[in-house]
Amino acid sequence: MKKAMMALLCGGIFGAGLALSGMTNTEKVLGFLDLFGHWDYDLMLVMGGAVAVTLLLFRPVLKAKAPVFADRFFLPEQSLVTRRLLVGAALFGLGWGLYGYCPGPAVVAMGYLHQDAILFVIAMAAGMFLANTRMFQKI
Amino acid sequence: MSMLQPLAGGLMIGLAAVLLLKFNGRLMGVSGIFFSALTDSAEGSWRWLFLIGMVAGAWVLHAVSGLPVPAPSDSGSLVAIVAGLIVGFGTRLGGGCTSGHGVCGIGRLSVRSITATLVFMAVGILTVFVVRHLLGGLL
């Protein structure tokens, strides 16, 4: 129950942060990626602010034996840079640059009930299931 | 003021990531949370609450602040669907997105995440360059 309430609270802070920062505005995101046009540097402050907090506080948080409401920390086991990582990240960058949504802002934008945001998220789910099929396990 | 808003949004995003790790032991990667919410019914409930919290947090922020809700992108439904598919496929393959690799991975100084972030930023910038400056904004 505590874990569930904390998940809801963290989601709430995250969603509010995304909305406040302008990440849910596709024009703003594309303006940030448009280094060779009228570059909009605001999202640099968003990423910079977020990463400053995690860089500063993740280390002391992970020094504890366990999280407050769980038995252990769930961290990725994979640590190598693989071809799969590189291809995946490149494709993600392509999709992000095409429309201006990464997964977080897309989920938040669904809440505004924009038809295209809903279509984006449904397509995103389909893309995830597709990548999970046996056909693409070898990439 | 214009610089404070994205910075405050970024700090909130970082804070949400720190709280989720400190209390629940989970990394705040939206692509992973979203996919596992759809596929992992045993452990999935906190993920649904996190996603609902995201949408609610953005709603509350707009209600309280009076900031305008972002307008839908004018790229159209076809681009939304294609980009959504690629984003879903890519983040699944690459094991993360802007939040998981960009905010949490860099916070953990993970070489995998730093590499992924550099790659998706670079490809995002390249994509916007091609679409806006070579194709003249055809999309």
CSV table of C-alpha atoms in Angstrom, one decimal:
chain,number,residue,atom,x,y,z
A,1,MET,CA,0.0,0.0,0.0
A,2,LYS,CA,2.8,2.4,0.9
A,3,LYS,CA,4.6,1.3,-2.2
A,4,ALA,CA,1.5,2.0,-4.3
A,5,MET,CA,1.0,5.5,-2.8
A,6,MET,CA,4.6,6.3,-3.4
A,7,ALA,CA,4.4,5.2,-7.0
A,8,LEU,CA,1.3,7.4,-7.5
A,9,LEU,CA,3.1,10.4,-5.8
A,10,CYS,CA,6.3,10.0,-7.8
A,11,GLY,CA,4.2,9.7,-11.0
A,12,GLY,CA,2.4,12.9,-10.0
A,13,ILE,CA,5.6,14.9,-9.4
A,14,PHE,CA,7.1,13.5,-12.6
A,15,GLY,CA,4.0,14.4,-14.7
A,16,ALA,CA,3.8,17.9,-13.2
A,17,GLY,CA,7.5,18.4,-13.8
A,18,LEU,CA,7.1,17.3,-17.4
A,19,ALA,CA,4.2,19.7,-17.9
A,20,LEU,CA,6.0,22.6,-16.2
A,21,SER,CA,9.2,22.1,-18.1
A,22,GLY,CA,7.6,22.2,-21.6
A,23,MET,CA,8.5,18.6,-22.5
A,24,THR,CA,4.9,17.9,-23.4
A,25,ASN,CA,5.0,20.5,-26.1
A,26,THR,CA,6.2,18.9,-29.3
A,27,GLU,CA,7.2,22.3,-30.8
A,28,LYS,CA,9.4,23.0,-27.9
A,29,VAL,CA,11.1,19.6,-28.0
A,30,LEU,CA,11.7,19.8,-31.7
A,31,GLY,CA,13.0,23.4,-31.2
A,32,PHE,CA,15.5,21.9,-28.7
A,33,LEU,CA,16.6,19.3,-31.2
A,34,ASP,CA,16.9,21.9,-33.9
A,35,LEU,CA,20.5,22.9,-33.3
A,36,PHE,CA,20.9,24.3,-36.7
A,37,GLY,CA,17.7,26.4,-36.7
A,38,HIS,CA,16.3,28.7,-33.9
A,39,TRP,CA,17.7,26.6,-31.1
A,40,ASP,CA,15.5,26.5,-28.0
A,41,TYR,CA,17.9,25.7,-25.1
A,42,ASP,CA,15.1,25.4,-22.4
A,43,LEU,CA,15.2,21.6,-22.4
A,44,MET,CA,18.9,21.7,-21.7
A,45,LEU,CA,17.9,23.2,-18.4
A,46,VAL,CA,15.2,20.5,-17.9
A,47,MET,CA,17.7,17.7,-18.5
A,48,GLY,CA,20.4,19.5,-16.6
A,49,GLY,CA,18.2,20.1,-13.6
A,50,ALA,CA,17.0,16.5,-13.5
A,51,VAL,CA,20.4,15.0,-14.0
A,52,ALA,CA,21.9,17.3,-11.4
A,53,VAL,CA,19.5,15.9,-8.8
A,54,THR,CA,20.0,12.2,-9.7
A,55,LEU,CA,23.8,12.7,-9.9
A,56,LEU,CA,23.9,14.2,-6.5
A,57,LEU,CA,21.4,12.0,-4.7
A,58,PHE,CA,21.4,8.5,-6.3
A,59,ARG,CA,24.8,7.7,-4.8
A,60,PRO,CA,23.8,8.2,-1.2
A,61,VAL,CA,20.4,6.6,-1.8
A,62,LEU,CA,22.1,3.4,-3.2
A,63,LYS,CA,24.5,3.3,-0.2
A,64,ALA,CA,21.6,2.1,1.9
A,65,LYS,CA,21.1,-1.7,2.2
A,66,ALA,CA,17.6,-1.6,0.9
A,67,PRO,CA,15.0,1.0,-0.1
A,68,VAL,CA,12.5,2.1,2.5
A,69,PHE,CA,9.4,0.2,1.3
A,70,ALA,CA,11.1,-2.8,-0.6
A,71,ASP,CA,13.5,-5.6,0.1
A,72,ARG,CA,16.0,-4.6,-2.5
A,73,PHE,CA,17.0,-2.2,-5.3
A,74,PHE,CA,15.9,-3.3,-8.8
A,75,LEU,CA,18.8,-2.3,-11.0
A,76,PRO,CA,19.6,-3.4,-14.6
A,77,GLU,CA,21.9,-6.4,-14.8
A,78,GLN,CA,23.1,-5.6,-18.2
A,79,SER,CA,26.1,-3.2,-18.3
A,80,LEU,CA,27.7,-3.8,-21.7
A,81,VAL,CA,27.2,-1.5,-24.7
A,82,THR,CA,25.7,-3.8,-27.2
A,83,ARG,CA,24.7,-3.5,-30.8
A,84,ARG,CA,21.1,-3.9,-29.6
A,85,LEU,CA,21.5,-0.9,-27.4
A,86,LEU,CA,23.0,1.3,-30.1
A,87,VAL,CA,20.4,0.3,-32.8
A,88,GLY,CA,17.5,0.8,-30.3
A,89,ALA,CA,18.8,4.2,-29.1
A,90,ALA,CA,19.3,5.4,-32.7
A,91,LEU,CA,15.7,4.3,-33.6
A,92,PHE,CA,14.4,6.0,-30.5
A,93,GLY,CA,16.2,9.2,-31.5
A,94,LEU,CA,14.7,8.9,-35.0
A,95,GLY,CA,11.1,8.6,-33.7
A,96,TRP,CA,11.7,11.3,-31.1
A,97,GLY,CA,13.0,13.7,-33.8
A,98,LEU,CA,10.1,12.9,-36.1
A,99,TYR,CA,7.3,13.9,-33.8
A,100,GLY,CA,8.7,15.4,-30.6
A,101,TYR,CA,7.4,12.9,-28.0
A,102,CYS,CA,9.5,10.6,-25.9
A,103,PRO,CA,7.5,8.0,-23.9
A,104,GLY,CA,6.9,10.1,-20.7
A,105,PRO,CA,5.5,13.2,-22.4
A,106,ALA,CA,3.5,11.0,-24.8
A,107,VAL,CA,1.7,9.3,-21.8
A,108,VAL,CA,1.1,12.7,-20.2
A,109,ALA,CA,-0.2,14.2,-23.5
A,110,MET,CA,-2.8,11.4,-23.6
A,111,GLY,CA,-4.3,13.0,-20.6
A,112,TYR,CA,-5.1,16.1,-22.7
A,113,LEU,CA,-7.1,13.7,-24.9
A,114,HIS,CA,-5.4,14.8,-28.0
A,115,GLN,CA,-6.3,12.2,-30.7
A,116,ASP,CA,-2.8,12.1,-32.1
A,117,ALA,CA,-1.2,11.6,-28.7
A,118,ILE,CA,-3.5,8.6,-28.1
A,119,LEU,CA,-2.6,7.2,-31.5
A,120,PHE,CA,1.1,7.8,-30.7
A,121,VAL,CA,0.9,5.8,-27.4
A,122,ILE,CA,-1.0,2.9,-29.0
A,123,ALA,CA,1.6,2.8,-31.8
A,124,MET,CA,4.3,2.9,-29.2
A,125,ALA,CA,2.9,-0.1,-27.4
A,126,ALA,CA,2.7,-1.9,-30.7
A,127,GLY,CA,6.3,-1.1,-31.4
A,128,MET,CA,7.3,-2.4,-28.0
A,129,PHE,CA,5.5,-5.7,-28.5
A,130,LEU,CA,7.0,-6.0,-32.0
A,131,ALA,CA,10.6,-5.5,-30.7
A,132,ASN,CA,9.8,-8.2,-28.1
A,133,THR,CA,9.0,-10.8,-30.8
A,134,ARG,CA,11.4,-13.6,-31.7
A,135,MET,CA,12.0,-12.1,-35.1
A,136,PHE,CA,14.0,-9.2,-33.5
A,137,GLN,CA,15.7,-11.0,-30.7
A,138,LYS,CA,19.0,-11.3,-32.6
A,139,ILE,CA,19.5,-7.6,-33.3
B,1,MET,CA,11.2,33.6,-15.1
B,2,SER,CA,11.6,31.9,-18.5
B,3,MET,CA,14.6,30.0,-17.3
B,4,LEU,CA,13.2,29.2,-13.9
B,5,GLN,CA,10.2,27.3,-15.3
B,6,PRO,CA,12.2,24.6,-17.3
B,7,LEU,CA,14.7,24.4,-14.5
B,8,ALA,CA,12.0,23.9,-11.8
B,9,GLY,CA,10.4,21.2,-14.1
B,10,GLY,CA,13.8,19.4,-14.4
B,11,LEU,CA,14.4,19.5,-10.6
B,12,MET,CA,10.9,18.0,-10.1
B,13,ILE,CA,11.7,15.2,-12.6
B,14,GLY,CA,14.9,14.5,-10.8
B,15,LEU,CA,13.2,14.5,-7.4
B,16,ALA,CA,10.6,12.0,-8.6
B,17,ALA,CA,13.4,9.7,-9.7
B,18,VAL,CA,15.2,10.0,-6.4
B,19,LEU,CA,12.0,9.3,-4.3
B,20,LEU,CA,11.0,6.3,-6.4
B,21,LEU,CA,14.5,4.8,-6.0
B,22,LYS,CA,14.8,5.7,-2.3
B,23,PHE,CA,11.4,4.4,-1.2
B,24,ASN,CA,10.4,1.7,-3.8
B,25,GLY,CA,13.9,0.7,-5.1
B,26,ARG,CA,12.8,1.3,-8.7
B,27,LEU,CA,14.4,3.3,-11.5
B,28,MET,CA,12.1,5.8,-13.1
B,29,GLY,CA,12.2,4.7,-16.8
B,30,VAL,CA,8.9,5.4,-18.5
B,31,SER,CA,9.4,3.0,-21.4
B,32,GLY,CA,10.1,0.1,-19.1
B,33,ILE,CA,7.3,1.0,-16.6
B,34,PHE,CA,4.8,1.4,-19.5
B,35,PHE,CA,5.8,-2.0,-21.2
B,36,SER,CA,5.8,-3.9,-17.9
B,37,ALA,CA,2.5,-2.4,-16.9
B,38,LEU,CA,1.0,-4.0,-20.0
B,39,THR,CA,2.8,-7.4,-19.7
B,40,ASP,CA,3.6,-8.1,-16.0
B,41,SER,CA,0.2,-8.5,-14.3
B,42,ALA,CA,1.7,-9.8,-11.0
B,43,GLU,CA,3.9,-6.9,-10.3
B,44,GLY,CA,2.3,-4.4,-12.6
B,45,SER,CA,-0.1,-2.5,-10.3
B,46,TRP,CA,2.4,0.0,-9.0
B,47,ARG,CA,3.3,0.8,-12.6
B,48,TRP,CA,-0.3,1.6,-13.5
B,49,LEU,CA,-0.5,3.9,-10.5
B,50,PHE,CA,2.7,5.6,-11.6
B,51,LEU,CA,1.3,6.2,-15.1
B,52,ILE,CA,-2.0,7.5,-13.7
B,53,GLY,CA,-0.1,9.7,-11.4
B,54,MET,CA,1.8,11.2,-14.3
B,55,VAL,CA,-1.3,12.2,-16.2
B,56,ALA,CA,-3.0,13.5,-13.0
B,57,GLY,CA,0.2,15.5,-12.0
B,58,ALA,CA,0.2,17.3,-15.4
B,59,TRP,CA,-3.6,18.0,-15.0
B,60,VAL,CA,-3.1,19.4,-11.6
B,61,LEU,CA,-0.2,21.5,-12.6
B,62,HIS,CA,-2.2,23.1,-15.5
B,63,ALA,CA,-5.2,23.6,-13.2
B,64,VAL,CA,-3.2,25.3,-10.5
B,65,SER,CA,-0.7,27.3,-12.5
B,66,GLY,CA,-3.1,28.4,-15.3
B,67,LEU,CA,-0.4,27.5,-17.8
B,68,PRO,CA,-1.9,26.8,-21.2
B,69,VAL,CA,-2.3,23.1,-22.1
B,70,PRO,CA,0.1,22.3,-25.0
B,71,ALA,CA,-1.5,22.4,-28.4
B,72,PRO,CA,-1.5,19.2,-30.4
B,73,SER,CA,1.3,18.9,-32.9
B,74,ASP,CA,0.3,19.7,-36.5
B,75,SER,CA,2.4,16.9,-38.0
B,76,GLY,CA,-0.7,14.8,-38.3
B,77,SER,CA,-1.9,11.3,-37.3
B,78,LEU,CA,0.2,9.4,-39.8
B,79,VAL,CA,3.4,10.9,-38.5
B,80,ALA,CA,2.2,10.3,-34.9
B,81,ILE,CA,1.6,6.6,-35.6
B,82,VAL,CA,4.9,6.0,-37.5
B,83,ALA,CA,6.9,7.9,-34.9
B,84,GLY,CA,5.1,6.1,-32.0
B,85,LEU,CA,5.9,2.7,-33.5
B,86,ILE,CA,9.6,3.6,-33.9
B,87,VAL,CA,9.8,5.1,-30.4
B,88,GLY,CA,8.2,2.0,-28.9
B,89,PHE,CA,10.4,-0.4,-31.0
B,90,GLY,CA,13.6,1.6,-30.3
B,91,THR,CA,13.1,2.1,-26.5
B,92,ARG,CA,12.3,-1.6,-26.1
B,93,LEU,CA,15.4,-2.7,-28.1
B,94,GLY,CA,17.6,-0.1,-26.4
B,95,GLY,CA,16.2,-0.8,-22.9
B,96,GLY,CA,15.2,2.7,-22.1
B,97,CYS,CA,14.3,6.3,-23.1
B,98,THR,CA,14.9,9.8,-21.9
B,99,SER,CA,14.0,9.1,-18.3
B,100,GLY,CA,15.5,5.7,-17.8
B,101,HIS,CA,18.8,6.2,-19.7
B,102,GLY,CA,18.9,10.0,-19.7
B,103,VAL,CA,17.9,10.9,-16.2
B,104,CYS,CA,18.4,7.8,-14.1
B,105,GLY,CA,21.2,6.1,-16.1
B,106,ILE,CA,23.4,9.2,-16.1
B,107,GLY,CA,22.6,9.6,-12.4
B,108,ARG,CA,24.1,6.2,-11.8
B,109,LEU,CA,27.0,7.0,-14.2
B,110,SER,CA,26.1,3.9,-16.3
B,111,VAL,CA,28.3,3.8,-19.4
B,112,ARG,CA,25.5,2.0,-21.2
B,113,SER,CA,23.0,4.8,-20.4
B,114,ILE,CA,25.4,7.6,-21.2
B,115,THR,CA,26.1,6.0,-24.6
B,116,ALA,CA,22.4,5.5,-25.3
B,117,THR,CA,21.7,9.1,-24.4
B,118,LEU,CA,24.4,10.5,-26.7
B,119,VAL,CA,23.1,8.3,-29.5
B,120,PHE,CA,19.5,9.2,-29.2
B,121,MET,CA,20.2,12.9,-28.8
B,122,ALA,CA,22.5,12.9,-31.9
B,123,VAL,CA,20.0,11.0,-34.0
B,124,GLY,CA,17.2,13.2,-32.8
B,125,ILE,CA,19.2,16.3,-33.8
B,126,LEU,CA,20.0,14.8,-37.1
B,127,THR,CA,16.4,13.8,-37.8
B,128,VAL,CA,15.2,17.3,-37.1
B,129,PHE,CA,17.9,18.7,-39.3
B,130,VAL,CA,16.9,16.5,-42.2
B,131,VAL,CA,13.2,17.1,-41.8
B,132,ARG,CA,13.3,20.9,-41.2
B,133,HIS,CA,16.3,22.0,-43.2
B,134,LEU,CA,16.8,19.4,-46.0
B,135,LEU,CA,13.2,18.4,-46.6
B,136,GLY,CA,11.9,21.9,-45.8
B,137,GLY,CA,9.5,20.8,-43.1
B,138,LEU,CA,7.6,18.4,-45.5
B,139,LEU,CA,6.4,16.4,-42.5
